Amino acid sequence: MPTLEPSDTGGYRTRVSNIAEEPASEAVAVPGGSLWTLSRGAGLPLVLAHGGPGLSNNLEPVAGMVDDLARVHLYDQRGCGRSRANGPFDIATLVADLEALRTHWRHERWVVGGHSWGAALALFYALAHPDRTLGVIYLAGTAIRWGWKDGVQRERLSRLTAAERQELRALGARLESNGDERDRARFLRLMWSTDFASRAAAAVLDSQPLYSFPRADAVARAVQNDWKARLDEGIEDDLRRLTAPVLVVHGRRDPDPTGAREVADLAPCGQWAPLDNAGHSAWLEQPAAMRQVLRAFLGSLR
């Protein structure tokens, strides 16, 4: 496990261990709650934040692509999945949770990454703690100005048949009143199928859900409201000052295929890595290409 040792400048540096450890799950206490975590592999310290907001960790396959190069930490965000907290549910608190995890694992600096909403959270952490950030992995993240949701929704609906769009509207109406879990499961199956490069690729959803736990709706609403407020304030200038390398991995068939490009363009050390024939969950569609990109990036940080 990476540990801290004195540096020549009087501070501390992360000493990277190449001795692999067995995957270890633990609950880590944070102010106002407890976070479920899973750590695996050896090498550079890396944390991965799941999408949502309000969902749960589903990034074990991504960790498996790099856990011979990195000590990978996975977790459920507060109030989600196996983690517990009463709030608050805002970006400052979620960033503070990440910082508490870094301190708990005694990493001086680490790579922060995430998928979708989790990519935004990783970026917010890097902007708040640039001195603690070795690099950022922005996987299928969103644009950095609010308003991207409307375009994504239109693209998603265009990928459904007319009958499916009608079914989706009916399911949505029932869920607003008293829809059951079958309605919710079918609604999500239709919507998430549009995140893939093709309907054939989306067939993976028939054998495995994207997430193992239901969405925490109250958490999702609170975080989204704060997320919008933060983007409305503008993060462009902060991003221009971020000196850590930023890898933006994005499927060309994502419902928002180019929104994240500005992250790579504005970051001084940004890298744009589009993946062909991939949508929003590239590790399920183009695992070999994604693995190559991630490993090259982590290798450049060693």
CSV table of C-alpha atoms in Angstrom, one decimal, residues 32-255:
chain,number,residue,atom,x,y,z
A,32,GLY,CA,-21.7,13.0,9.4
A,33,GLY,CA,-21.4,9.6,7.9
A,34,SER,CA,-19.6,6.4,6.8
A,35,LEU,CA,-18.4,5.5,3.3
A,36,TRP,CA,-18.3,2.0,1.9
A,37,THR,CA,-14.9,1.5,0.1
A,38,LEU,CA,-13.1,-1.2,-1.8
A,39,SER,CA,-9.3,-1.0,-2.5
A,40,ARG,CA,-7.3,-3.2,-4.8
A,41,GLY,CA,-4.1,-3.5,-6.7
A,42,ALA,CA,-0.7,-1.8,-6.3
A,43,GLY,CA,1.0,1.3,-7.6
A,44,LEU,CA,0.0,4.9,-8.0
A,45,PRO,CA,-2.9,5.8,-5.7
A,46,LEU,CA,-6.1,6.3,-7.8
A,47,VAL,CA,-9.6,6.9,-6.6
A,48,LEU,CA,-12.6,6.4,-8.9
A,49,ALA,CA,-16.0,8.2,-8.3
A,50,HIS,CA,-19.1,6.6,-9.7
A,51,GLY,CA,-21.8,8.3,-11.8
A,52,GLY,CA,-25.2,9.5,-10.8
A,53,PRO,CA,-25.5,11.5,-8.7
A,54,GLY,CA,-27.4,9.3,-6.3
A,55,LEU,CA,-26.2,6.0,-7.7
A,56,SER,CA,-23.5,3.6,-6.5
A,57,ASN,CA,-20.1,2.2,-7.5
A,58,ASN,CA,-20.0,0.1,-10.7
A,59,LEU,CA,-16.4,0.7,-11.7
A,60,GLU,CA,-14.8,-2.6,-10.7
A,61,PRO,CA,-14.1,-3.4,-14.4
A,62,VAL,CA,-12.3,-0.1,-14.8
A,63,ALA,CA,-10.2,-0.8,-11.7
A,64,GLY,CA,-9.4,-4.2,-13.2
A,65,MET,CA,-7.8,-2.6,-16.2
A,66,VAL,CA,-5.2,-0.8,-14.2
A,67,ASP,CA,-4.8,-2.4,-10.8
A,68,ASP,CA,-1.3,-3.8,-11.7
A,69,LEU,CA,-0.3,-0.1,-12.2
A,70,ALA,CA,-2.4,1.6,-9.5
A,71,ARG,CA,-3.7,1.1,-6.0
A,72,VAL,CA,-7.4,1.7,-6.9
A,73,HIS,CA,-9.9,2.9,-4.4
A,74,LEU,CA,-13.6,2.6,-5.2
A,75,TYR,CA,-16.4,3.8,-3.0
A,76,ASP,CA,-20.1,4.7,-2.7
A,77,GLN,CA,-20.7,8.4,-2.3
A,78,ARG,CA,-22.4,9.6,0.8
A,79,GLY,CA,-26.1,8.6,1.0
A,80,CYS,CA,-25.7,6.2,-1.9
A,81,GLY,CA,-25.5,2.4,-2.1
A,82,ARG,CA,-23.7,1.0,1.0
A,83,SER,CA,-22.6,4.4,2.3
A,84,ARG,CA,-24.5,6.3,5.0
A,85,ALA,CA,-24.8,10.0,5.8
A,86,ASN,CA,-27.6,12.5,6.7
A,87,GLY,CA,-26.1,15.2,4.5
A,88,PRO,CA,-25.4,17.8,3.4
A,89,PHE,CA,-25.4,16.6,-0.1
A,90,ASP,CA,-23.5,19.2,-2.0
A,91,ILE,CA,-20.2,19.5,-4.0
A,92,ALA,CA,-18.2,21.0,-1.1
A,93,THR,CA,-19.1,18.0,1.2
A,94,LEU,CA,-18.5,15.4,-1.5
A,95,VAL,CA,-15.1,16.9,-2.2
A,96,ALA,CA,-14.4,17.0,1.5
A,97,ASP,CA,-15.3,13.3,1.6
A,98,LEU,CA,-12.7,12.5,-1.0
A,99,GLU,CA,-10.2,14.5,0.9
A,100,ALA,CA,-11.0,12.6,4.1
A,101,LEU,CA,-10.5,9.3,2.1
A,102,ARG,CA,-7.1,10.5,0.9
A,103,THR,CA,-6.1,11.4,4.4
A,104,HIS,CA,-7.4,8.0,5.7
A,105,TRP,CA,-5.3,6.1,3.2
A,106,ARG,CA,-2.3,8.4,3.9
A,107,HIS,CA,-1.6,9.4,0.3
A,108,GLU,CA,0.1,12.7,-0.1
A,109,ARG,CA,-1.2,13.0,-3.7
A,110,TRP,CA,-3.3,10.8,-5.9
A,111,VAL,CA,-5.0,10.5,-9.2
A,112,VAL,CA,-8.7,11.3,-9.1
A,113,GLY,CA,-11.0,10.0,-11.7
A,114,GLY,CA,-14.7,9.3,-12.2
A,115,HIS,CA,-17.4,8.4,-14.7
A,116,SER,CA,-20.2,10.8,-15.8
A,117,TRP,CA,-21.2,12.8,-12.7
A,118,GLY,CA,-18.2,11.2,-11.0
A,119,ALA,CA,-15.9,12.8,-13.6
A,120,ALA,CA,-17.3,16.2,-12.6
A,121,LEU,CA,-16.8,15.4,-8.9
A,122,ALA,CA,-13.1,14.3,-9.6
A,123,LEU,CA,-12.6,17.6,-11.5
A,124,PHE,CA,-14.1,19.6,-8.7
A,125,TYR,CA,-11.8,17.9,-6.3
A,126,ALA,CA,-8.8,18.7,-8.4
A,127,LEU,CA,-9.8,22.4,-8.7
A,128,ALA,CA,-10.2,22.5,-4.9
A,129,HIS,CA,-7.0,20.6,-4.1
A,130,PRO,CA,-4.6,21.0,-7.0
A,131,ASP,CA,-1.6,20.3,-4.7
A,132,ARG,CA,-3.0,16.9,-3.8
A,133,THR,CA,-3.8,15.9,-7.4
A,134,LEU,CA,-1.4,13.9,-9.6
A,135,GLY,CA,-3.8,13.7,-12.5
A,136,VAL,CA,-7.5,13.6,-13.4
A,137,ILE,CA,-9.4,10.9,-15.4
A,138,TYR,CA,-12.5,12.5,-16.8
A,139,LEU,CA,-14.4,9.5,-18.1
A,140,ALA,CA,-17.6,10.2,-20.1
A,141,GLY,CA,-18.0,13.5,-18.3
A,142,THR,CA,-20.4,16.3,-19.1
A,143,ALA,CA,-19.9,19.7,-20.5
A,144,ILE,CA,-18.8,22.4,-18.1
A,145,ARG,CA,-21.8,24.7,-18.6
A,146,TRP,CA,-25.3,23.7,-17.5
A,147,GLY,CA,-27.8,23.2,-20.2
A,148,TRP,CA,-26.3,20.0,-21.7
A,149,LYS,CA,-29.1,17.9,-20.3
A,150,ASP,CA,-31.7,19.1,-22.9
A,151,GLY,CA,-29.5,18.0,-25.8
A,152,VAL,CA,-28.7,14.7,-24.2
A,153,GLN,CA,-32.4,14.0,-23.6
A,154,ARG,CA,-33.2,14.8,-27.2
A,155,GLU,CA,-30.5,12.5,-28.5
A,156,ARG,CA,-31.5,9.7,-26.2
A,157,LEU,CA,-35.2,9.9,-27.3
A,158,SER,CA,-34.1,9.9,-30.9
A,159,ARG,CA,-32.5,6.5,-30.3
A,160,LEU,CA,-35.8,5.0,-29.3
A,161,THR,CA,-38.6,3.8,-31.5
A,162,ALA,CA,-41.9,5.7,-31.5
A,163,ALA,CA,-43.4,2.8,-29.5
A,164,GLU,CA,-40.6,3.0,-27.0
A,165,ARG,CA,-41.0,6.7,-26.6
A,166,GLN,CA,-44.7,6.3,-25.9
A,167,GLU,CA,-43.9,3.6,-23.4
A,168,LEU,CA,-41.3,5.7,-21.7
A,169,ARG,CA,-43.8,8.6,-21.3
A,170,ALA,CA,-46.4,6.3,-19.8
A,171,LEU,CA,-43.8,4.8,-17.4
A,172,GLY,CA,-42.6,8.3,-16.4
A,173,ALA,CA,-46.2,9.3,-15.6
A,174,ARG,CA,-46.7,6.2,-13.4
A,175,LEU,CA,-43.5,6.7,-11.6
A,176,GLU,CA,-44.5,10.3,-10.7
A,177,SER,CA,-47.5,8.9,-8.8
A,178,ASN,CA,-47.2,5.3,-7.5
A,179,GLY,CA,-45.2,3.3,-10.0
A,180,ASP,CA,-43.6,0.1,-8.7
A,181,GLU,CA,-40.1,-1.3,-9.0
A,182,ARG,CA,-41.0,-3.1,-12.3
A,183,ASP,CA,-41.9,0.3,-13.8
A,184,ARG,CA,-38.7,1.8,-12.6
A,185,ALA,CA,-36.6,-1.1,-13.9
A,186,ARG,CA,-38.2,-0.9,-17.3
A,187,PHE,CA,-37.9,2.9,-17.4
A,188,LEU,CA,-34.2,2.6,-16.6
A,189,ARG,CA,-33.7,-0.2,-19.1
A,190,LEU,CA,-35.1,2.0,-21.9
A,191,MET,CA,-33.2,5.1,-21.0
A,192,TRP,CA,-29.8,3.4,-20.3
A,193,SER,CA,-30.0,1.5,-23.6
A,194,THR,CA,-29.7,4.8,-25.4
A,195,ASP,CA,-26.3,5.4,-23.7
A,196,PHE,CA,-24.7,2.7,-25.8
A,197,ALA,CA,-23.2,3.0,-29.3
A,198,SER,CA,-25.8,0.6,-30.7
A,199,ARG,CA,-28.9,-1.4,-29.5
A,200,ALA,CA,-26.8,-4.6,-29.9
A,201,ALA,CA,-24.2,-3.3,-27.5
A,202,ALA,CA,-27.0,-2.4,-25.0
A,203,ALA,CA,-28.0,-6.0,-24.8
A,204,VAL,CA,-25.5,-6.3,-22.0
A,205,LEU,CA,-28.2,-4.7,-19.8
A,206,ASP,CA,-30.2,-7.9,-20.1
A,207,SER,CA,-27.6,-9.8,-18.1
A,208,GLN,CA,-26.3,-7.2,-15.8
A,209,PRO,CA,-27.7,-3.9,-14.4
A,210,LEU,CA,-25.5,-0.8,-14.6
A,211,TYR,CA,-25.9,-0.3,-10.9
A,212,SER,CA,-26.6,-2.8,-8.1
A,213,PHE,CA,-28.5,-0.3,-5.8
A,214,PRO,CA,-31.5,2.0,-6.5
A,215,ARG,CA,-30.8,5.6,-7.0
A,216,ALA,CA,-31.1,7.8,-3.9
A,217,ASP,CA,-33.5,10.3,-5.4
A,218,ALA,CA,-33.2,12.9,-2.6
A,219,VAL,CA,-29.4,12.9,-2.9
A,220,ALA,CA,-29.6,13.1,-6.6
A,221,ARG,CA,-31.8,16.2,-6.5
A,222,ALA,CA,-29.7,18.0,-3.9
A,223,VAL,CA,-26.4,17.3,-5.7
A,224,GLN,CA,-27.8,18.3,-9.1
A,225,ASN,CA,-29.0,21.6,-7.8
A,226,ASP,CA,-25.6,22.4,-6.3
A,227,TRP,CA,-23.9,21.1,-9.5
A,228,LYS,CA,-25.9,23.5,-11.6
A,229,ALA,CA,-25.2,26.4,-9.3
A,230,ARG,CA,-21.4,25.7,-9.4
A,231,LEU,CA,-21.3,25.5,-13.2
A,232,ASP,CA,-23.4,28.6,-13.5
A,233,GLU,CA,-20.7,30.4,-11.5
A,234,GLY,CA,-18.2,29.3,-14.1
A,235,ILE,CA,-15.2,27.0,-13.7
A,236,GLU,CA,-13.4,27.9,-16.9
A,237,ASP,CA,-10.8,30.2,-15.2
A,238,ASP,CA,-10.1,27.6,-12.5
A,239,LEU,CA,-9.7,24.9,-15.2
A,240,ARG,CA,-7.2,27.1,-17.1
A,241,ARG,CA,-5.0,27.3,-13.9
A,242,LEU,CA,-5.1,23.5,-13.2
A,243,THR,CA,-1.6,22.2,-14.0
A,244,ALA,CA,-2.2,18.5,-13.3
A,245,PRO,CA,-2.6,16.3,-16.4
A,246,VAL,CA,-6.2,15.7,-17.3
A,247,LEU,CA,-7.3,12.8,-19.5
A,248,VAL,CA,-10.7,13.1,-21.1
A,249,VAL,CA,-12.0,9.7,-22.3
A,250,HIS,CA,-15.2,9.9,-24.3
A,251,GLY,CA,-17.2,7.7,-26.6
A,252,ARG,CA,-17.9,9.1,-30.0
A,253,ARG,CA,-21.4,7.6,-29.7
A,254,ASP,CA,-22.1,9.1,-26.2
A,255,PRO,CA,-25.4,10.9,-26.2
